């Protein structure tokens, strides 16, 4: 049994029928590499059953502390009903991208069953007319609650059901679930009270560690080395800063990683992530312009999560992230100019983040009483949706993946697009995944905010094409 951190518990507190807080992916497989060139749903079920012990998220359920006296705990179950968690459906003809994305949006709209392990897989067949996808291919839509994993620790779930070759000779070794004894309410309360008794000493230690960061922030601002003003610049409201409905739209587009690297090399000091942010900024500028909604003053800004994991805990469950705010410079018309501006913005944001340190964002929330933490999280979301000044326009999270092919039941994984949660005031989530020489940029939004996801997809493609043409 393991208690959730304050950061993990926040995602449970934000869960509602309108705002399910799971993350996931649309993965597309080519079964021609599998024995016999086919993969059945029974084989997929057997594979998940065999590997269920390789990722804690597959078997853990939430145990709430009575009266909100502490953060909830994860309790591993001895048995997981795999047939409940792995579903199966087929698209009607013709089975094209539009139908597939619509189905992904519908699946992503549905909350997970909070009384069971917080994950689902849905196998989708009938991809008869999906451009760029071979005949006979199938898709898998995955959902895992954000309280259980972040983008980096989610690789544990990915690794659990994949092999490094089609024959399965380079595969993770299956292991049995290590179940926990179900705790009593009295035990949960006792653990919570014991943790509370240690808080004063932890608070003093964290405060002491924070002092050098505060001093560095002050000195950097005085000397002009840190642009604090830019980090709090006004962000204009857009359609993505309102109240969300329970219904989701999802879309995505794939780009060659080599082309992104070529664009990066044309601007001194730029990174792959800078190019990705530039593509997103250009896509959003084009989308809002098409609706005559591009703000006349100011620029959209993105919250960009930063992983705090060391290589040693890269697959440990839960969330270990901070975040920086980056201007997308949507007020710049030229895409290459936007890349140059974003390069400076990300550099400034990283310097500011390093000066502040991570304690304030990741350690101090641990000292908020658990009962108050839930109310504070929900209040912050309501204020973000109704206030005059949004903090950010969207979330853009970049999750590097393996640069070699993966296989599941012998079928090669050929495409992977991310999905994520949206909230009131933060109605656009754009995950970026890299895998085997490609980068995919996806968008999850409220159906009322993004009723035409194909238009945003076209904007992203135009932004990328403009950057490539600028450096050719």
Coordinates of C-alpha atoms in Angstrom, one line a residue:
X1 CA 0.0 0.0 0.0
X2 CA 1.3 3.4 -1.0
X3 CA 0.0 6.8 -0.1
X4 CA -0.5 9.3 -3.0
X5 CA 1.4 12.5 -3.1
X6 CA -0.4 15.8 -3.0
X7 CA 0.2 16.2 -6.7
X8 CA -1.2 12.7 -7.5
X9 CA -4.2 13.3 -5.2
X10 CA -5.0 16.6 -7.0
X11 CA -5.9 14.7 -10.1
X12 CA -8.4 12.6 -8.2
X13 CA -9.9 15.8 -6.6
X14 CA -10.3 17.3 -10.1
X15 CA -12.2 14.3 -11.4
X16 CA -15.8 14.9 -12.3
X17 CA -18.4 13.7 -14.9
X18 CA -17.4 16.7 -17.0
X19 CA -13.6 16.5 -16.4
X20 CA -12.4 12.9 -16.4
X21 CA -8.7 13.1 -15.5
X22 CA -7.1 10.3 -17.5
X23 CA -4.3 10.4 -20.0
X24 CA -3.7 7.9 -22.8
X25 CA -2.9 7.3 -26.4
X26 CA -4.2 6.1 -29.7
X27 CA -1.8 3.4 -30.9
X28 CA -2.0 1.8 -34.4
X29 CA -0.6 -1.7 -35.1
X30 CA 0.3 -3.5 -38.3
X31 CA -0.3 -7.2 -37.7
X32 CA 1.5 -8.4 -40.9
X33 CA 4.6 -8.9 -38.8
X34 CA 2.7 -11.3 -36.4
X35 CA 2.7 -15.1 -36.9
X36 CA 0.1 -15.8 -39.6
X37 CA -0.2 -12.0 -40.3
X38 CA -3.2 -11.7 -37.9
X39 CA -3.8 -10.8 -34.2
X40 CA -7.0 -11.8 -32.4
X41 CA -8.7 -10.1 -29.4
X42 CA -8.1 -13.3 -27.5
X43 CA -4.4 -13.0 -28.1
X44 CA -4.5 -9.4 -26.9
X45 CA -6.4 -10.4 -23.7
X46 CA -3.9 -13.1 -23.0
X47 CA -1.0 -10.7 -23.5
X48 CA -2.4 -8.2 -21.0
X49 CA -3.2 -11.0 -18.5
X50 CA 0.3 -12.3 -18.8
X51 CA 1.9 -8.9 -18.2
X52 CA -0.5 -7.5 -15.6
X53 CA 2.1 -7.6 -12.8
X54 CA 4.6 -5.5 -14.7
X55 CA 2.9 -2.1 -14.0
X56 CA 1.3 -1.2 -10.7
X57 CA -1.3 0.9 -12.5
X58 CA -2.9 -2.3 -13.8
X59 CA -3.8 -3.6 -10.4
X60 CA -4.1 -0.7 -7.9
X61 CA -7.3 0.8 -6.7
X62 CA -7.9 3.9 -4.6
X63 CA -8.5 3.7 -0.8
X64 CA -9.9 7.0 0.6
X65 CA -9.1 8.1 4.1
X66 CA -12.2 8.7 6.2
X67 CA -13.1 12.4 6.7
X68 CA -10.4 13.5 4.3
X69 CA -7.8 13.3 7.1
X70 CA -5.1 12.4 4.6
X71 CA -4.4 11.7 1.0
X72 CA -5.7 8.4 -0.4
X73 CA -3.6 5.4 -0.9
X74 CA -3.1 2.9 -3.7
X75 CA -4.0 -0.7 -2.8
X76 CA -2.9 -3.5 -5.2
X77 CA -5.6 -6.1 -5.9
X78 CA -4.9 -9.8 -6.0
X79 CA -7.1 -10.3 -9.1
X80 CA -7.8 -8.0 -12.1
X81 CA -10.8 -8.7 -14.4
X82 CA -8.9 -8.2 -17.6
X83 CA -12.0 -8.7 -19.8
X84 CA -13.7 -5.7 -18.0
X85 CA -10.7 -3.5 -18.7
X86 CA -10.0 -4.6 -22.3
X87 CA -12.9 -3.7 -24.7
X88 CA -13.4 -4.4 -28.4
X89 CA -15.3 -2.6 -31.2
X90 CA -15.2 -2.1 -35.0
X91 CA -15.7 1.1 -37.1
X92 CA -18.5 0.9 -39.7
X93 CA -17.4 1.4 -43.3
X94 CA -15.5 3.0 -44.8
X95 CA -13.4 3.3 -41.5
X96 CA -11.5 6.5 -42.2
X97 CA -9.5 8.9 -40.0
X98 CA -12.6 11.0 -39.3
X99 CA -14.5 8.1 -37.9
X100 CA -11.5 6.9 -35.9
X101 CA -10.9 10.3 -34.3
X102 CA -14.6 10.6 -33.5
X103 CA -14.5 7.3 -31.8
X104 CA -11.3 8.2 -29.8
X105 CA -13.1 11.4 -28.7
X106 CA -16.1 9.4 -27.5
X107 CA -14.0 6.9 -25.6
X108 CA -11.9 9.7 -24.0
X109 CA -15.1 11.4 -22.8
X110 CA -16.1 8.5 -20.6
X111 CA -14.8 8.5 -17.0
X112 CA -13.0 5.5 -15.6
X113 CA -14.7 3.3 -13.0
X114 CA -13.3 4.7 -9.8
X115 CA -14.0 1.5 -7.9
X116 CA -11.6 -0.5 -10.1
X117 CA -8.0 -0.2 -11.2
X118 CA -8.0 3.0 -13.2
X119 CA -7.2 1.9 -16.7
X120 CA -8.9 0.8 -19.9
X121 CA -7.8 -0.5 -23.4
X122 CA -10.2 -0.5 -26.3
X123 CA -9.2 -2.5 -29.4
X124 CA -10.7 -0.9 -32.6
X125 CA -10.9 -2.8 -35.9
X126 CA -12.4 -1.8 -39.2
X127 CA -9.6 0.7 -40.2
X128 CA -10.4 0.1 -43.9
X129 CA -9.8 3.6 -45.2
X130 CA -7.3 5.3 -42.9
X131 CA -4.8 7.0 -45.1
X132 CA -1.2 5.9 -44.5
X133 CA -2.2 2.9 -42.5
X134 CA -1.9 -0.6 -44.0
X135 CA -4.9 -2.8 -44.7
X136 CA -5.7 -5.1 -41.7
X137 CA -4.3 -2.7 -39.2
X138 CA -6.0 -2.2 -35.9
X139 CA -5.9 0.5 -33.2
X140 CA -5.8 0.5 -29.4
X141 CA -7.1 3.4 -27.3
X142 CA -5.6 3.4 -23.9
X143 CA -6.7 5.3 -20.8
X144 CA -4.9 5.5 -17.4
X145 CA -5.8 7.9 -14.7
X146 CA -3.4 10.8 -14.3
X147 CA -3.2 10.2 -10.6
X148 CA -1.4 6.9 -11.3
X149 CA 1.1 8.0 -14.0
X150 CA 2.6 11.1 -15.7
X151 CA 3.9 11.1 -19.3
X152 CA 7.3 9.6 -18.3
X153 CA 6.1 7.0 -15.8
X154 CA 3.5 6.0 -18.3
X155 CA 6.3 4.3 -20.2
X156 CA 6.1 1.6 -17.6
X157 CA 2.6 0.7 -18.9
X158 CA 3.8 0.9 -22.5
X159 CA 6.8 -1.3 -21.8
X160 CA 4.6 -3.9 -20.0
X161 CA 2.6 -4.9 -23.1
X162 CA 5.3 -4.5 -25.8
X163 CA 8.3 -6.4 -27.0
X164 CA 11.4 -5.3 -28.9
X165 CA 11.0 -7.9 -31.7
X166 CA 8.1 -9.5 -33.4
X167 CA 8.9 -13.0 -32.1
X168 CA 8.8 -11.9 -28.5
X169 CA 12.3 -13.0 -27.7
X170 CA 13.2 -9.6 -26.5
X171 CA 10.3 -9.2 -24.0
X172 CA 9.9 -8.1 -20.4
X173 CA 9.8 -11.0 -17.9
X174 CA 6.3 -11.4 -16.6
X175 CA 5.8 -11.3 -12.9
X176 CA 2.9 -11.9 -10.5
X177 CA 0.9 -9.2 -8.8
X178 CA 2.1 -8.5 -5.3
X179 CA -1.3 -7.8 -3.6
X180 CA -1.8 -5.6 -0.6
X181 CA -4.0 -6.5 2.3
X182 CA -7.0 -4.3 2.2
X183 CA -6.6 -1.6 4.9
X184 CA -9.3 -0.9 7.5
X185 CA -10.6 2.6 8.0
X186 CA -8.8 2.7 11.3
X187 CA -5.4 1.9 9.7
X188 CA -5.9 4.5 7.0
X189 CA -6.6 7.2 9.7
X190 CA -3.7 6.0 11.8
X191 CA -1.3 6.3 8.8
X192 CA -2.7 9.8 8.0
X193 CA -2.2 11.0 11.6
X194 CA 1.3 9.6 11.7
X195 CA 2.2 11.5 8.5
X196 CA 0.7 14.7 9.9
X197 CA 2.9 14.4 13.0
X198 CA 6.0 14.5 10.8
X199 CA 4.9 17.6 8.8
X200 CA 6.5 20.3 11.0
X201 CA 10.0 18.8 10.6
X202 CA 9.5 18.3 6.8
X203 CA 8.2 21.9 6.5
X204 CA 11.3 23.3 8.2
X205 CA 13.6 21.3 6.0
X206 CA 11.9 22.3 2.7
X207 CA 11.8 26.0 3.7
X208 CA 15.5 25.9 4.4
X209 CA 16.2 24.4 1.0
X210 CA 14.0 27.0 -0.7
X211 CA 16.0 30.0 0.7
X212 CA 18.9 29.8 -1.9
X213 CA 16.4 29.7 -4.7
X214 CA 14.6 32.8 -3.5
X215 CA 17.9 34.6 -3.2
X216 CA 18.9 33.6 -6.7
X217 CA 15.6 34.7 -8.1
X218 CA 15.9 38.2 -6.4
X219 CA 19.6 38.6 -7.5
X220 CA 18.8 37.6 -11.1
X221 CA 15.9 40.0 -11.3
X222 CA 17.9 42.9 -10.0
X223 CA 20.8 42.2 -12.4
X224 CA 18.4 41.8 -15.3
X225 CA 19.5 38.2 -15.9
X226 CA 16.0 36.9 -15.3
X227 CA 13.0 38.3 -17.1
X228 CA 10.4 38.0 -14.4
X229 CA 8.0 40.4 -16.1
X230 CA 7.7 38.2 -19.2
X231 CA 6.7 35.2 -17.0
X232 CA 3.6 37.2 -15.7
X233 CA 2.7 38.9 -19.0
X234 CA -1.0 39.1 -19.7
X235 CA -2.4 36.2 -21.7
X236 CA -5.5 37.0 -23.8
X237 CA -8.6 34.9 -23.4
X238 CA -9.6 32.6 -26.2
X239 CA -12.4 30.0 -26.7
X240 CA -10.2 27.5 -24.8
X241 CA -10.4 29.4 -21.5
X242 CA -14.1 28.7 -20.8
X243 CA -16.2 26.1 -19.1
X244 CA -15.9 22.6 -20.7
X245 CA -18.7 20.2 -21.5
X246 CA -18.3 16.4 -20.9
X247 CA -17.7 15.8 -24.6
X248 CA -14.3 15.6 -26.2
X249 CA -12.8 15.9 -29.7
X250 CA -9.3 14.5 -30.5
X251 CA -7.1 14.9 -33.5
X252 CA -3.4 14.4 -34.3
X253 CA -0.8 14.7 -37.0
X254 CA 2.6 13.0 -37.6
X255 CA 5.9 14.7 -38.6
X256 CA 9.3 13.2 -39.5
X257 CA 11.7 13.8 -36.6
X258 CA 14.6 14.4 -39.1
X259 CA 12.8 17.3 -40.6
X260 CA 12.1 18.8 -37.2
X261 CA 15.8 18.4 -36.4
X262 CA 16.7 20.1 -39.7
X263 CA 14.5 23.1 -38.7
X264 CA 16.1 23.2 -35.3
X265 CA 19.6 23.3 -36.7
X266 CA 18.8 26.4 -38.7
X267 CA 18.3 28.5 -35.6
X268 CA 21.2 28.7 -33.2
X269 CA 20.5 27.3 -29.8
X270 CA 17.0 26.0 -30.7
X271 CA 15.8 22.6 -29.5
X272 CA 13.4 20.0 -30.8
X273 CA 11.0 21.2 -28.2
X274 CA 11.3 24.8 -29.4
X275 CA 10.3 23.6 -32.9
X276 CA 7.4 21.7 -31.6
X277 CA 6.1 24.7 -29.6
X278 CA 6.5 26.8 -32.8
X279 CA 4.4 24.4 -34.8
X280 CA 1.8 24.5 -32.1
X281 CA 1.8 28.3 -31.9
X282 CA 1.5 28.5 -35.7
X283 CA -1.3 26.0 -35.8
X284 CA -3.3 27.8 -33.1
X285 CA -2.7 31.2 -34.8
X286 CA -4.1 29.8 -38.1
X287 CA -7.0 28.1 -36.3
X288 CA -8.1 31.2 -34.4
X289 CA -7.5 33.4 -37.5
X290 CA -9.9 31.2 -39.5
X291 CA -12.5 31.9 -36.9
X292 CA -11.7 35.6 -36.7
X293 CA -10.7 35.1 -33.1
X294 CA -7.0 35.8 -33.1
X295 CA -6.3 38.2 -30.2
X296 CA -5.2 41.6 -31.5
X297 CA -2.9 42.2 -28.5
X298 CA -0.7 39.7 -26.7
X299 CA 0.2 36.1 -27.3
X300 CA -1.2 32.8 -26.3
X301 CA 1.0 30.9 -23.7
X302 CA 1.4 27.3 -22.9
X303 CA 2.0 25.4 -19.7
X304 CA 4.9 23.1 -20.4
X305 CA 5.3 20.3 -17.9
X306 CA 8.9 19.5 -16.9
X307 CA 9.8 16.0 -15.6
X308 CA 11.7 16.0 -12.3
X309 CA 12.6 12.3 -12.6
X310 CA 16.1 11.0 -12.4
X311 CA 17.1 8.0 -14.6
X312 CA 16.8 5.8 -11.5
X313 CA 13.1 6.5 -11.0
X314 CA 12.0 7.0 -14.7
X315 CA 9.4 4.3 -14.5
X316 CA 8.2 4.8 -10.9
X317 CA 4.5 5.5 -10.8
X318 CA 2.7 8.7 -10.0
X319 CA 3.6 12.3 -11.0
X320 CA 6.9 14.0 -10.5
X321 CA 6.6 17.1 -12.6
X322 CA 7.0 20.9 -12.4
X323 CA 5.9 23.2 -15.2
X324 CA 7.1 26.4 -16.9
X325 CA 5.0 28.9 -18.8
X326 CA 6.1 29.7 -22.4
X327 CA 4.8 32.3 -24.8
X328 CA 3.8 30.8 -28.1
X329 CA 4.3 34.2 -29.9
X330 CA 1.0 33.8 -31.8
X331 CA 1.3 37.5 -32.6
X332 CA 4.3 36.8 -34.9
X333 CA 3.1 36.2 -38.4
X334 CA 6.3 34.6 -39.7
X335 CA 6.9 31.0 -38.5
X336 CA 10.7 31.2 -38.5
X337 CA 10.6 34.4 -36.6
X338 CA 8.3 32.7 -34.1
X339 CA 10.9 29.9 -33.6
X340 CA 13.5 32.5 -32.8
X341 CA 11.3 34.2 -30.3
X342 CA 10.2 30.9 -28.7
X343 CA 13.9 29.9 -28.4
X344 CA 14.4 33.0 -26.2
X345 CA 11.2 32.5 -24.3
X346 CA 12.0 28.9 -23.3
X347 CA 15.6 29.8 -22.3
X348 CA 14.2 32.6 -20.1
X349 CA 11.5 30.3 -18.6
X350 CA 14.0 27.6 -17.9
X351 CA 16.4 30.0 -16.2
X352 CA 13.5 31.3 -14.0
X353 CA 12.4 27.8 -13.2
X354 CA 15.9 26.8 -12.1
X355 CA 16.2 29.9 -10.0
X356 CA 12.9 29.3 -8.2
X357 CA 13.6 25.6 -7.8
X358 CA 11.0 22.9 -7.6
X359 CA 10.2 22.9 -3.9
X360 CA 7.5 25.6 -4.0
X361 CA 5.6 23.8 -6.7
X362 CA 6.1 20.1 -5.7
X363 CA 7.0 20.1 -2.0
X364 CA 4.8 22.8 -0.4
X365 CA 1.5 21.4 -1.6
X366 CA 2.3 18.4 0.7
X367 CA 1.7 20.6 3.7
X368 CA -1.9 21.6 2.7
X369 CA -4.4 19.5 4.7
X370 CA -5.9 16.8 2.5
X371 CA -9.5 17.9 3.1
X372 CA -8.6 21.4 2.0
X373 CA -6.5 20.4 -1.0
X374 CA -9.5 19.1 -2.9
X375 CA -11.6 22.2 -2.3
X376 CA -8.6 24.4 -3.2
X377 CA -8.0 22.5 -6.5
X378 CA -11.6 22.8 -7.6
X379 CA -11.8 26.5 -6.6
X380 CA -8.7 27.3 -8.6
X381 CA -10.2 25.7 -11.7
X382 CA -13.5 27.7 -11.3
X383 CA -11.5 30.9 -10.9
X384 CA -9.5 30.1 -14.0
X385 CA -12.7 29.6 -16.1
X386 CA -14.4 32.8 -14.9
X387 CA -11.5 35.2 -14.3
X388 CA -10.6 38.0 -16.6
X389 CA -6.9 37.0 -17.0
X390 CA -6.0 33.4 -17.8
X391 CA -2.7 32.1 -16.7
X392 CA -2.1 30.0 -19.8
X393 CA -4.0 29.2 -23.0
X394 CA -3.3 25.4 -23.2
X395 CA -1.0 22.6 -22.0
X396 CA 1.7 21.3 -24.4
X397 CA 3.6 18.3 -23.0
X398 CA 6.5 16.7 -24.8
X399 CA 7.1 13.0 -23.9
X400 CA 10.2 11.5 -25.6
X401 CA 9.7 7.9 -26.6
X402 CA 11.8 5.0 -27.9
X403 CA 13.5 5.5 -31.3
X404 CA 13.1 1.8 -32.3
X405 CA 10.1 -0.3 -33.2
X406 CA 7.9 -1.9 -30.6
X407 CA 5.7 -5.0 -31.0
X408 CA 2.6 -6.3 -29.3
X409 CA 1.6 -9.9 -29.9
X410 CA 3.9 -9.7 -32.9
X411 CA 2.2 -6.7 -34.4
X412 CA 4.4 -3.7 -35.0
X413 CA 3.4 -0.4 -33.4
X414 CA 3.4 2.1 -36.3
X415 CA 1.7 5.2 -34.9
X416 CA 1.1 6.7 -31.4
X417 CA -0.9 9.8 -30.6
X418 CA -1.4 11.2 -27.1
X419 CA -4.6 12.2 -25.3
X420 CA -5.1 14.1 -22.1
X421 CA -7.5 15.8 -19.7
X422 CA -9.1 19.3 -20.1
X423 CA -10.5 21.5 -17.4
X424 CA -12.6 24.6 -17.0
X425 CA -10.4 27.4 -18.0
X426 CA -7.9 25.1 -19.7
X427 CA -9.8 23.4 -22.5
X428 CA -6.9 22.4 -24.8
X429 CA -4.3 19.7 -24.1
X430 CA -1.7 19.1 -26.7
X431 CA 0.5 16.0 -26.1
X432 CA 3.7 15.5 -28.2
X433 CA 5.0 12.0 -28.5
X434 CA 8.2 10.9 -30.3
X435 CA 8.6 7.3 -31.5
X436 CA 10.8 5.5 -34.0
X437 CA 11.7 8.5 -36.2
X438 CA 8.4 10.4 -36.0
X439 CA 6.9 13.1 -33.8
X440 CA 3.1 13.3 -33.3
X441 CA 1.3 16.4 -32.1
X442 CA -2.2 15.8 -30.9
X443 CA -5.0 17.9 -29.4
X444 CA -7.7 17.0 -26.9
X445 CA -10.4 19.6 -26.3
X446 CA -14.0 20.1 -25.4
X447 CA -16.3 19.5 -28.4
X448 CA -17.9 22.9 -28.1
X449 CA -14.5 24.6 -28.1
X450 CA -13.0 22.5 -30.9
X451 CA -15.9 21.4 -33.1
X452 CA -13.7 21.3 -36.2
X453 CA -10.5 19.5 -35.1
X454 CA -9.6 18.9 -38.7
X455 CA -9.1 22.7 -39.1
X456 CA -6.5 22.7 -36.2
X457 CA -4.8 19.7 -37.8
X458 CA -4.5 21.6 -41.1
X459 CA -3.1 24.6 -39.2
X460 CA -0.4 22.4 -37.6
X461 CA 0.5 20.9 -41.0
X462 CA 0.7 24.4 -42.6
X463 CA 2.9 25.7 -39.7
X464 CA 5.3 22.7 -40.1
X465 CA 5.4 23.1 -43.9
X466 CA 6.2 26.8 -43.6
X467 CA 9.1 26.1 -41.3
X468 CA 10.5 23.5 -43.6
X469 CA 10.2 25.8 -46.6
X470 CA 11.9 28.6 -44.6
X471 CA 15.1 26.5 -44.1
X472 CA 15.2 24.7 -47.4

